[in-house]
mmCIF file of N, CA and C in Angstrom:
data_model
loop_
_atom_site.group_PDB
_atom_site.id
_atom_site.type_symbol
_atom_site.label_atom_id
_atom_site.label_comp_id
_atom_site.label_asym_id
_atom_site.label_seq_id
_atom_site.Cartn_x
_atom_site.Cartn_y
_atom_site.Cartn_z
ATOM 1 N N MET E 13 2.179 33.921 40.704
ATOM 2 C CA MET E 13 3.151 33.498 39.713
ATOM 3 C C MET E 13 2.538 32.395 38.843
ATOM 4 N N PHE E 14 2.866 32.448 37.590
ATOM 5 C CA PHE E 14 2.424 31.385 36.695
ATOM 6 C C PHE E 14 3.600 30.933 35.840
ATOM 7 N N ASN E 15 3.503 29.696 35.365
ATOM 8 C CA ASN E 15 4.531 29.132 34.504
ATOM 9 C C ASN E 15 3.865 28.171 33.538
ATOM 10 N N CYS E 16 3.980 28.461 32.240
ATOM 11 C CA CYS E 16 3.422 27.588 31.218
ATOM 12 C C CYS E 16 4.492 26.581 30.804
ATOM 13 N N PHE E 17 4.208 25.302 31.009
ATOM 14 C CA PHE E 17 5.177 24.272 30.647
ATOM 15 C C PHE E 17 5.228 24.047 29.144
ATOM 16 N N GLY E 18 4.209 24.504 28.410
ATOM 17 C CA GLY E 18 4.181 24.340 26.964
ATOM 18 C C GLY E 18 5.079 25.330 26.237
ATOM 19 N N CYS E 19 4.885 26.628 26.520
ATOM 20 C CA CYS E 19 5.644 27.647 25.788
ATOM 21 C C CYS E 19 6.734 28.293 26.637
ATOM 22 N N GLY E 20 6.728 28.021 27.942
ATOM 23 C CA GLY E 20 7.767 28.575 28.797
ATOM 24 C C GLY E 20 7.477 29.973 29.327
ATOM 25 N N ALA E 21 6.288 30.509 29.029
ATOM 26 C CA ALA E 21 5.942 31.833 29.538
ATOM 27 C C ALA E 21 5.786 31.766 31.053
ATOM 28 N N ALA E 22 6.206 32.836 31.721
ATOM 29 C CA ALA E 22 6.104 32.892 33.173
ATOM 30 C C ALA E 22 5.949 34.341 33.595
ATOM 31 N N GLY E 23 5.454 34.540 34.803
ATOM 32 C CA GLY E 23 5.326 35.898 35.303
ATOM 33 C C GLY E 23 4.385 35.988 36.483
ATOM 34 N N THR E 24 3.961 37.218 36.740
ATOM 35 C CA THR E 24 3.067 37.504 37.856
ATOM 36 C C THR E 24 1.625 37.490 37.384
ATOM 37 N N VAL E 25 0.722 37.706 38.312
ATOM 38 C CA VAL E 25 -0.694 37.752 37.961
ATOM 39 C C VAL E 25 -0.973 38.918 37.008
ATOM 40 N N ILE E 26 -0.229 39.997 37.147
ATOM 41 C CA ILE E 26 -0.397 41.142 36.242
ATOM 42 C C ILE E 26 0.029 40.755 34.829
ATOM 43 N N ASP E 27 1.144 40.048 34.711
ATOM 44 C CA ASP E 27 1.585 39.564 33.393
ATOM 45 C C ASP E 27 0.535 38.646 32.774
ATOM 46 N N TRP E 28 -0.063 37.783 33.598
ATOM 47 C CA TRP E 28 -1.092 36.851 33.125
ATOM 48 C C TRP E 28 -2.277 37.613 32.530
ATOM 49 N N VAL E 29 -2.762 38.626 33.244
ATOM 50 C CA VAL E 29 -3.897 39.413 32.763
ATOM 51 C C VAL E 29 -3.510 40.151 31.486
ATOM 52 N N MET E 30 -2.314 40.713 31.443
ATOM 53 C CA MET E 30 -1.869 41.429 30.250
ATOM 54 C C MET E 30 -1.852 40.501 29.038
ATOM 55 N N LYS E 31 -1.353 39.281 29.205
ATOM 56 C CA LYS E 31 -1.261 38.334 28.086
ATOM 57 C C LYS E 31 -2.624 37.790 27.673
ATOM 58 N N THR E 32 -3.467 37.423 28.652
ATOM 59 C CA THR E 32 -4.742 36.801 28.313
ATOM 60 C C THR E 32 -5.794 37.804 27.857
ATOM 61 N N GLN E 33 -5.740 39.038 28.367
ATOM 62 C CA GLN E 33 -6.726 40.046 28.007
ATOM 63 C C GLN E 33 -6.232 40.991 26.913
ATOM 64 N N GLY E 34 -4.929 40.988 26.666
ATOM 65 C CA GLY E 34 -4.373 41.873 25.635
ATOM 66 C C GLY E 34 -4.438 43.342 26.013
ATOM 67 N N VAL E 35 -4.159 43.646 27.287
ATOM 68 C CA VAL E 35 -4.239 45.023 27.763
ATOM 69 C C VAL E 35 -2.881 45.479 28.288
ATOM 70 N N SER E 36 -2.783 46.780 28.551
ATOM 71 C CA SER E 36 -1.554 47.353 29.080
ATOM 72 C C SER E 36 -1.445 47.077 30.582
ATOM 73 N N PHE E 37 -0.297 47.418 31.140
ATOM 74 C CA PHE E 37 -0.053 47.237 32.568
ATOM 75 C C PHE E 37 -1.113 47.962 33.390
ATOM 76 N N ARG E 38 -1.395 49.198 33.027
ATOM 77 C CA ARG E 38 -2.368 50.004 33.771
ATOM 78 C C ARG E 38 -3.743 49.352 33.782
ATOM 79 N N PHE E 39 -4.221 48.924 32.624
ATOM 80 C CA PHE E 39 -5.553 48.339 32.553
ATOM 81 C C PHE E 39 -5.593 46.968 33.224
ATOM 82 N N ALA E 40 -4.494 46.235 33.192
ATOM 83 C CA ALA E 40 -4.433 44.964 33.909
ATOM 84 C C ALA E 40 -4.591 45.199 35.404
ATOM 85 N N CYS E 41 -3.948 46.233 35.917
ATOM 86 C CA CYS E 41 -4.080 46.572 37.339
ATOM 87 C C CYS E 41 -5.505 46.979 37.677
ATOM 88 N N GLU E 42 -6.138 47.742 36.794
ATOM 89 C CA GLU E 42 -7.518 48.163 37.028
ATOM 90 C C GLU E 42 -8.466 46.967 37.030
ATOM 91 N N ILE E 43 -8.252 46.028 36.131
ATOM 92 C CA ILE E 43 -9.075 44.817 36.086
ATOM 93 C C ILE E 43 -8.935 44.047 37.389
ATOM 94 N N LEU E 44 -7.714 43.888 37.860
ATOM 95 C CA LEU E 44 -7.482 43.152 39.101
ATOM 96 C C LEU E 44 -8.080 43.874 40.298
ATOM 97 N N GLN E 45 -8.001 45.198 40.315
ATOM 98 C CA GLN E 45 -8.594 45.956 41.415
ATOM 99 C C GLN E 45 -10.101 45.761 41.460
ATOM 100 N N LYS E 46 -10.747 45.817 40.309
ATOM 101 C CA LYS E 46 -12.195 45.646 40.256
ATOM 102 C C LYS E 46 -12.586 44.234 40.671
ATOM 103 N N ASP E 47 -11.838 43.229 40.205
ATOM 104 C CA ASP E 47 -12.144 41.845 40.556
ATOM 105 C C ASP E 47 -11.961 41.588 42.047
ATOM 106 N N ALA E 48 -11.008 42.262 42.664
ATOM 107 C CA ALA E 48 -10.747 42.071 44.090
ATOM 108 C C ALA E 48 -11.675 42.918 44.953
ATOM 109 N N GLY E 49 -12.434 43.808 44.335
ATOM 110 C CA GLY E 49 -13.350 44.662 45.078
ATOM 111 C C GLY E 49 -12.649 45.798 45.799
ATOM 112 N N LEU E 50 -11.490 46.208 45.296
ATOM 113 C CA LEU E 50 -10.741 47.275 45.943
ATOM 114 C C LEU E 50 -11.174 48.657 45.499
ATOM 115 N N VAL E 51 -11.844 48.752 44.370
ATOM 116 C CA VAL E 51 -12.354 50.031 43.889
ATOM 117 C C VAL E 51 -13.815 49.861 43.499
ATOM 118 N N ALA E 52 -14.538 50.950 43.578
ATOM 119 C CA ALA E 52 -15.954 50.938 43.203
ATOM 120 C C ALA E 52 -16.158 51.846 42.006
ATOM 121 N N GLU E 53 -17.070 51.453 41.159
ATOM 122 C CA GLU E 53 -17.419 52.278 40.011
ATOM 123 C C GLU E 53 -18.266 53.440 40.511
ATOM 124 N N VAL E 54 -17.814 54.668 40.295
ATOM 125 C CA VAL E 54 -18.590 55.824 40.719
ATOM 126 C C VAL E 54 -19.069 56.652 39.534
ATOM 127 N N GLY E 55 -18.667 56.284 38.355
ATOM 128 C CA GLY E 55 -19.101 57.011 37.167
ATOM 129 C C GLY E 55 -18.510 58.407 37.124
ATOM 130 N N THR E 56 -19.346 59.378 36.828
ATOM 131 C CA THR E 56 -18.881 60.758 36.701
ATOM 132 C C THR E 56 -19.321 61.612 37.880
ATOM 133 N N GLN E 57 -19.646 60.988 38.978
ATOM 134 C CA GLN E 57 -20.103 61.707 40.160
ATOM 135 C C GLN E 57 -18.979 62.558 40.725
ATOM 136 N N THR E 58 -19.293 63.803 41.038
ATOM 137 C CA THR E 58 -18.332 64.718 41.623
ATOM 138 C C THR E 58 -18.455 64.671 43.142
ATOM 139 N N VAL E 59 -17.328 64.518 43.800
ATOM 140 C CA VAL E 59 -17.329 64.470 45.258
ATOM 141 C C VAL E 59 -16.689 65.742 45.761
ATOM 142 N N LYS E 60 -17.426 66.434 46.620
ATOM 143 C CA LYS E 60 -16.919 67.684 47.179
ATOM 144 C C LYS E 60 -16.395 67.418 48.585
ATOM 145 N N LEU E 61 -15.156 67.746 48.822
ATOM 146 C CA LEU E 61 -14.537 67.552 50.129
ATOM 147 C C LEU E 61 -14.626 68.818 50.965
ATOM 148 N N ARG E 62 -14.905 68.644 52.243
ATOM 149 C CA ARG E 62 -14.952 69.782 53.145
ATOM 150 C C ARG E 62 -13.673 69.817 53.971
ATOM 151 N N CYS E 63 -13.159 70.975 54.172
ATOM 152 C CA CYS E 63 -11.986 71.154 54.998
ATOM 153 C C CYS E 63 -12.391 71.980 56.207
ATOM 154 N N CYS E 64 -12.168 71.468 57.370
ATOM 155 C CA CYS E 64 -12.463 72.121 58.667
ATOM 156 C C CYS E 64 -13.906 72.118 58.996
#
């Protein structure tokens, strides 16, 4: 949570990223995921799954 005492803006970490980076909700979530190390960049690599 953040709260700006100057302009009164407040919100969550997602709101903060959206406001400071000028991105949509989706891209703010992707930025946070990458920063937290929750997703890895795999590029265009195709992964084949085996069943059984």
